[in-house]
Short mmCIF file of C-alpha atoms in Angstrom, two decimals:
data_model
loop_
_atom_site.label_atom_id
_atom_site.label_comp_id
_atom_site.label_asym_id
_atom_site.label_seq_id
_atom_site.Cartn_x
_atom_site.Cartn_y
_atom_site.Cartn_z
CA MET T 1 -24.11 -5.09 42.07
CA PRO T 2 -24.03 -8.76 41.00
CA ILE T 3 -26.62 -9.72 38.39
CA LEU T 4 -28.25 -13.16 38.22
CA VAL T 5 -30.56 -13.78 35.28
CA LEU T 6 -33.54 -16.06 35.98
CA THR T 7 -35.26 -17.07 32.77
CA ALA T 8 -37.03 -19.79 30.84
CA ARG T 9 -34.76 -19.10 27.86
CA GLY T 10 -32.15 -21.82 28.16
CA GLY T 11 -30.69 -22.04 24.69
CA LEU T 12 -26.96 -21.61 24.22
CA ASP T 13 -27.40 -18.35 22.29
CA ASP T 14 -29.69 -16.99 25.04
CA ARG T 15 -27.20 -17.85 27.80
CA VAL T 16 -24.27 -16.36 25.88
CA MET T 17 -26.25 -13.21 25.09
CA GLY T 18 -27.27 -12.80 28.75
CA LEU T 19 -23.73 -13.23 30.04
CA ASP T 20 -22.29 -10.97 27.34
CA ALA T 21 -24.91 -8.34 28.24
CA GLY T 22 -23.45 -8.13 31.75
CA ALA T 23 -25.01 -10.92 33.80
CA ASP T 24 -22.71 -12.53 36.35
CA ASP T 25 -24.66 -15.80 36.33
CA TYR T 26 -27.58 -17.29 34.40
CA LEU T 27 -30.13 -19.76 35.80
CA VAL T 28 -32.77 -21.43 33.63
CA LYS T 29 -36.24 -22.29 34.94
CA PRO T 30 -37.30 -24.60 36.37
CA PHE T 31 -34.73 -24.57 39.15
CA GLN T 32 -34.59 -25.69 42.75
CA ILE T 33 -34.52 -23.06 45.51
CA PRO T 34 -31.34 -24.51 47.11
CA GLU T 35 -29.50 -23.99 43.81
CA LEU T 36 -30.78 -20.41 43.55
CA ALA T 37 -29.67 -19.73 47.12
CA ALA T 38 -26.23 -21.27 46.48
CA ARG T 39 -25.76 -19.18 43.33
CA CYS T 40 -26.73 -16.01 45.23
CA ARG T 41 -24.24 -16.84 47.99
CA ALA T 42 -21.54 -17.51 45.39
CA LEU T 43 -22.20 -14.17 43.68
CA LEU T 44 -22.00 -12.34 46.99
CA ARG T 45 -18.74 -14.10 47.89
CA ARG T 46 -17.19 -13.29 44.53
CA PRO T 47 -14.91 -10.31 44.88
CA GLY T 48 -15.27 -7.64 42.27
CA ALA T 49 -14.68 -3.99 41.66
CA SER T 50 -18.12 -3.02 42.92
CA LEU T 51 -17.95 -5.23 45.98
CA GLY T 52 -14.32 -4.55 46.86
CA THR T 53 -11.77 -7.19 47.80
CA HIS T 54 -10.38 -5.46 50.91
CA LEU T 55 -12.92 -4.46 53.49
CA THR T 56 -11.55 -2.23 56.24
CA VAL T 57 -13.22 -0.91 59.36
CA GLY T 58 -10.99 0.42 62.12
CA ASN T 59 -7.92 -1.79 62.35
CA VAL T 60 -9.76 -4.85 60.94
CA ILE T 61 -9.11 -5.84 57.33
CA LEU T 62 -10.80 -8.69 55.48
CA ASP T 63 -9.38 -9.80 52.15
CA SER T 64 -12.49 -11.28 50.57
CA ALA T 65 -10.53 -12.94 47.76
CA GLU T 66 -8.11 -14.71 50.11
CA ARG T 67 -10.72 -15.12 52.89
CA SER T 68 -8.16 -13.80 55.39
CA VAL T 69 -8.57 -11.46 58.35
CA THR T 70 -5.95 -9.20 59.89
CA VAL T 71 -6.16 -6.89 62.89
CA GLY T 72 -3.53 -4.18 62.99
CA GLY T 73 -1.55 -6.12 60.38
CA THR T 74 -1.55 -9.35 62.41
CA PRO T 75 -3.31 -12.38 60.89
CA VAL T 76 -6.35 -13.68 62.78
CA ASP T 77 -7.18 -17.37 62.59
CA ALA T 78 -10.95 -17.49 61.99
CA THR T 79 -13.19 -20.28 60.74
CA PRO T 80 -14.78 -19.95 57.28
CA ARG T 81 -18.17 -19.27 58.88
CA GLU T 82 -16.70 -16.55 61.11
CA VAL T 83 -15.08 -14.97 58.04
CA ASP T 84 -18.45 -15.07 56.25
CA LEU T 85 -20.11 -13.42 59.26
CA LEU T 86 -17.42 -10.75 59.47
CA GLU T 87 -17.78 -10.04 55.75
CA CYS T 88 -21.54 -9.54 56.09
CA LEU T 89 -21.03 -7.16 59.00
CA LEU T 90 -18.15 -5.26 57.36
CA ARG T 91 -20.13 -4.74 54.16
CA ARG T 92 -22.91 -3.13 56.23
CA ALA T 93 -20.70 -1.49 58.87
CA GLY T 94 -22.61 0.98 60.99
CA HIS T 95 -25.95 -0.61 60.09
CA VAL T 96 -27.94 -3.41 61.66
CA VAL T 97 -27.93 -6.66 59.70
CA ALA T 98 -31.04 -8.69 60.44
CA LYS T 99 -30.62 -12.15 61.95
CA PRO T 100 -32.50 -13.87 59.09
CA ALA T 101 -30.18 -12.23 56.55
CA LEU T 102 -27.11 -13.39 58.46
CA GLU T 103 -28.49 -16.91 58.89
CA GLY T 104 -29.25 -17.04 55.16
CA ALA T 105 -25.70 -16.00 54.33
CA LEU T 106 -24.07 -18.42 56.77
CA TYR T 107 -26.18 -21.55 56.55
CA SER T 108 -27.60 -23.42 53.59
CA MET T 109 -31.37 -23.54 53.32
CA ASP T 110 -31.53 -27.27 54.04
CA ALA T 111 -29.08 -27.19 56.96
CA GLU T 112 -30.24 -28.04 60.45
CA VAL T 113 -29.47 -24.86 62.35
CA THR T 114 -29.84 -24.76 66.10
CA PRO T 115 -31.68 -21.73 67.52
CA ASN T 116 -28.48 -20.27 68.97
CA ALA T 117 -26.08 -21.14 66.13
CA LEU T 118 -25.77 -17.54 64.95
CA GLU T 119 -25.34 -16.25 68.50
CA ALA T 120 -22.56 -18.79 69.09
CA CYS T 121 -20.80 -17.75 65.87
CA VAL T 122 -21.05 -14.06 66.83
CA SER T 123 -19.67 -14.86 70.28
CA ARG T 124 -16.68 -16.73 68.83
CA LEU T 125 -15.97 -13.91 66.36
CA ARG T 126 -16.17 -11.29 69.12
CA LYS T 127 -13.66 -13.28 71.21
CA ARG T 128 -11.26 -13.61 68.27
CA LEU T 129 -11.44 -9.90 67.50
CA THR T 130 -11.05 -8.92 71.15
CA SER T 131 -8.05 -11.25 71.56
CA ALA T 132 -6.46 -9.63 68.52
CA ALA T 133 -7.05 -6.11 69.94
CA ALA T 134 -9.55 -5.11 67.25
CA ASP T 135 -10.89 -1.60 67.72
CA VAL T 136 -14.33 -2.41 66.30
CA GLN T 137 -17.39 -3.58 68.18
CA ILE T 138 -20.10 -6.04 67.20
CA ARG T 139 -23.25 -4.81 68.88
CA THR T 140 -26.38 -6.88 69.44
CA VAL T 141 -29.66 -5.21 68.55
CA HIS T 142 -32.04 -7.44 70.52
CA GLY T 143 -34.82 -8.95 68.45
CA VAL T 144 -33.34 -7.57 65.23
CA GLY T 145 -29.74 -8.56 64.51
CA TYR T 146 -26.16 -7.36 64.78
CA ALA T 147 -24.13 -4.34 63.74
CA LEU T 148 -20.39 -3.73 63.49
CA PHE T 149 -19.21 -0.27 64.46
CA ALA T 150 -15.94 1.52 63.84
CA PRO T 151 -14.09 2.96 66.83
CA ALA T 152 -15.33 6.54 66.31
CA THR T 153 -18.97 5.39 66.23
CA VAL T 154 -18.86 3.12 69.29
CA HIS T 155 -21.03 4.59 72.01
CA GLY T 156 -21.41 3.16 75.53
#
């Protein structure tokens, strides 16, 4: 689990002590919300032992360090945003990921996001995976979000 320290203690010794104690990042108050959001996104993108660098569901593999996707060993050309979406879904495979959580992971807080931007990204990712013969399914849970299911858990 990534650890971000939020504190008013901004001295060099405090920062060094916090990082040496196990924090992955250290943010001193006062701070702006966009910076906090960006640091959280960066921590979640950062591969590590606890997060895993290779995410596999069915025949889909995402190398989170390289930001590359393969299906059955064949590389899939996906946009950075599609890779981010796939990573969110792979990390929660079998569970619904709420639309606001996905939007927060894919778009910066100050970005102008059209109402159907997430739906369009999901549609493009589905097409890429289908074209590559992926054996996973991204299911829409209307009014809630999306879930990625492995082949054995896909039900009509």
